[in-house]
Amino acid sequence: ESFLEVDLGAMCDVTHVSTAGRFPPTELYPPSEMLHEWRTQGLEAKSWTVIAPGAVGWEQWVTRYELQARLDGGKSWEPIETLKGNTDMLTEVAHDLREVCHNPKGLQCRYLRFVPVGC
């Protein structure tokens, strides 16, 4: 079973969680050597961040996940809610845990676990 586990370091009031897919590998274009050449020829030397050509394995995201929590010193993981995840690799999806937990302080815990249930 795959999951992402987060240790907040101490008991916290967590009001929001958000997810995004795997961000693509990027690089600057044109490369620095080419920029230098352009400048020596008097051309505008502007660069852009682009998706690295030929990169593979980064088009990944989770469409739904179960959020679980554990208290400081607690032994068991408590399921909080199955939440909507992402529809692409770049868009952030946020959830207000004050609404999910019906508590103005949000979710009180030390540990969070994100368990994918849809990919």
Short mmCIF file of C-alpha atoms in Angstrom, two decimals:
data_model
loop_
_atom_site.label_atom_id
_atom_site.label_comp_id
_atom_site.label_asym_id
_atom_site.label_seq_id
_atom_site.Cartn_x
_atom_site.Cartn_y
_atom_site.Cartn_z
CA GLU A 1 0.00 0.00 0.00
CA SER A 2 1.42 3.38 -1.02
CA PHE A 3 0.85 6.50 1.03
CA LEU A 4 2.40 9.84 1.94
CA GLU A 5 2.88 10.35 5.67
CA VAL A 6 3.57 13.76 7.20
CA ASP A 7 4.89 14.33 10.74
CA LEU A 8 3.93 17.87 11.75
CA GLY A 9 6.39 17.75 14.68
CA ALA A 10 3.77 18.47 17.35
CA MET A 11 0.02 18.55 17.78
CA CYS A 12 -1.44 21.09 15.34
CA ASP A 13 -4.76 22.50 14.22
CA VAL A 14 -4.73 21.70 10.49
CA THR A 15 -7.25 23.89 8.68
CA HIS A 16 -6.43 23.01 5.05
CA VAL A 17 -4.74 20.34 2.95
CA SER A 18 -3.89 20.58 -0.73
CA THR A 19 -2.42 18.33 -3.38
CA ALA A 20 -0.95 18.63 -6.85
CA GLY A 21 0.33 16.06 -9.30
CA ARG A 22 3.95 15.28 -10.03
CA PHE A 23 5.42 18.47 -11.47
CA PRO A 24 7.21 17.95 -14.77
CA PRO A 25 11.00 18.26 -14.97
CA THR A 26 11.92 21.62 -16.44
CA GLU A 27 14.94 23.33 -17.89
CA LEU A 28 15.82 26.79 -19.09
CA TYR A 29 15.67 27.40 -22.82
CA PRO A 30 17.81 28.41 -24.47
CA PRO A 31 20.79 26.90 -22.59
CA SER A 32 23.30 29.36 -21.10
CA GLU A 33 25.85 28.78 -23.90
CA MET A 34 23.25 29.71 -26.50
CA LEU A 35 22.22 32.81 -24.51
CA HIS A 36 25.83 33.93 -24.43
CA GLU A 37 26.08 33.47 -28.20
CA TRP A 38 22.88 35.44 -28.76
CA ARG A 39 24.17 38.31 -26.60
CA THR A 40 27.46 38.48 -28.53
CA GLN A 41 25.43 38.82 -31.72
CA GLY A 42 23.32 41.61 -30.24
CA LEU A 43 20.14 39.54 -30.07
CA GLU A 44 17.63 39.73 -27.25
CA ALA A 45 18.76 37.22 -24.64
CA LYS A 46 15.55 36.09 -22.95
CA SER A 47 15.06 32.62 -21.49
CA TRP A 48 12.00 30.52 -20.64
CA THR A 49 11.34 27.60 -18.35
CA VAL A 50 10.08 24.71 -20.46
CA ILE A 51 9.25 21.05 -19.89
CA ALA A 52 12.43 19.07 -20.42
CA PRO A 53 12.24 17.37 -23.82
CA GLY A 54 12.23 13.59 -23.62
CA ALA A 55 11.38 13.50 -19.91
CA VAL A 56 9.18 10.53 -18.97
CA GLY A 57 7.28 9.33 -15.91
CA TRP A 58 6.07 12.67 -14.62
CA GLU A 59 2.47 12.70 -15.90
CA GLN A 60 1.10 11.38 -12.61
CA TRP A 61 -1.56 12.48 -10.15
CA VAL A 62 -4.09 10.98 -7.72
CA THR A 63 -7.79 11.55 -8.41
CA ARG A 64 -9.03 10.59 -4.92
CA TYR A 65 -7.34 9.89 -1.60
CA GLU A 66 -8.29 8.96 1.92
CA LEU A 67 -7.00 11.42 4.51
CA GLN A 68 -6.04 9.73 7.78
CA ALA A 69 -4.78 11.28 11.02
CA ARG A 70 -3.04 10.18 14.19
CA LEU A 71 -2.57 11.96 17.50
CA ASP A 72 0.78 12.58 19.18
CA GLY A 73 1.51 9.29 20.96
CA GLY A 74 -1.41 7.61 19.20
CA LYS A 75 -1.06 4.13 17.73
CA SER A 76 -3.97 3.93 15.30
CA TRP A 77 -4.74 5.87 12.13
CA GLU A 78 -8.22 7.40 12.03
CA PRO A 79 -9.86 7.81 8.60
CA ILE A 80 -11.04 11.40 8.22
CA GLU A 81 -12.57 11.57 4.74
CA THR A 82 -12.07 10.43 1.16
CA LEU A 83 -11.26 13.63 -0.71
CA LYS A 84 -11.22 14.67 -4.35
CA GLY A 85 -7.69 14.76 -5.71
CA ASN A 86 -6.36 16.12 -8.97
CA THR A 87 -7.38 15.99 -12.62
CA ASP A 88 -3.98 16.95 -13.96
CA MET A 89 -0.37 17.30 -12.84
CA LEU A 90 -0.26 21.07 -12.29
CA THR A 91 -3.52 22.27 -10.74
CA GLU A 92 -3.64 22.46 -6.95
CA VAL A 93 -6.76 21.11 -5.21
CA ALA A 94 -7.36 22.37 -1.65
CA HIS A 95 -9.81 21.22 1.03
CA ASP A 96 -10.97 23.17 4.08
CA LEU A 97 -10.74 20.76 7.01
CA ARG A 98 -12.81 23.07 9.19
CA GLU A 99 -15.76 22.15 6.94
CA VAL A 100 -14.79 18.48 6.53
CA CYS A 101 -14.41 17.99 10.31
CA HIS A 102 -17.24 20.37 11.31
CA ASN A 103 -14.79 22.06 13.68
CA PRO A 104 -13.73 25.73 13.51
CA LYS A 105 -10.19 24.68 14.50
CA GLY A 106 -9.97 22.10 11.72
CA LEU A 107 -8.32 18.74 12.33
CA GLN A 108 -6.26 18.34 15.50
CA CYS A 109 -3.45 15.85 14.96
CA ARG A 110 0.30 15.34 14.83
CA TYR A 111 0.49 13.01 11.82
CA LEU A 112 -1.32 13.04 8.47
CA ARG A 113 -1.47 10.23 5.96
CA PHE A 114 -2.62 10.58 2.34
CA VAL A 115 -3.65 7.18 0.95
CA PRO A 116 -4.40 7.10 -2.82
CA VAL A 117 -7.67 5.38 -3.74
CA GLY A 118 -7.92 6.56 -7.35
CA CYS A 119 -5.27 7.24 -9.96
#
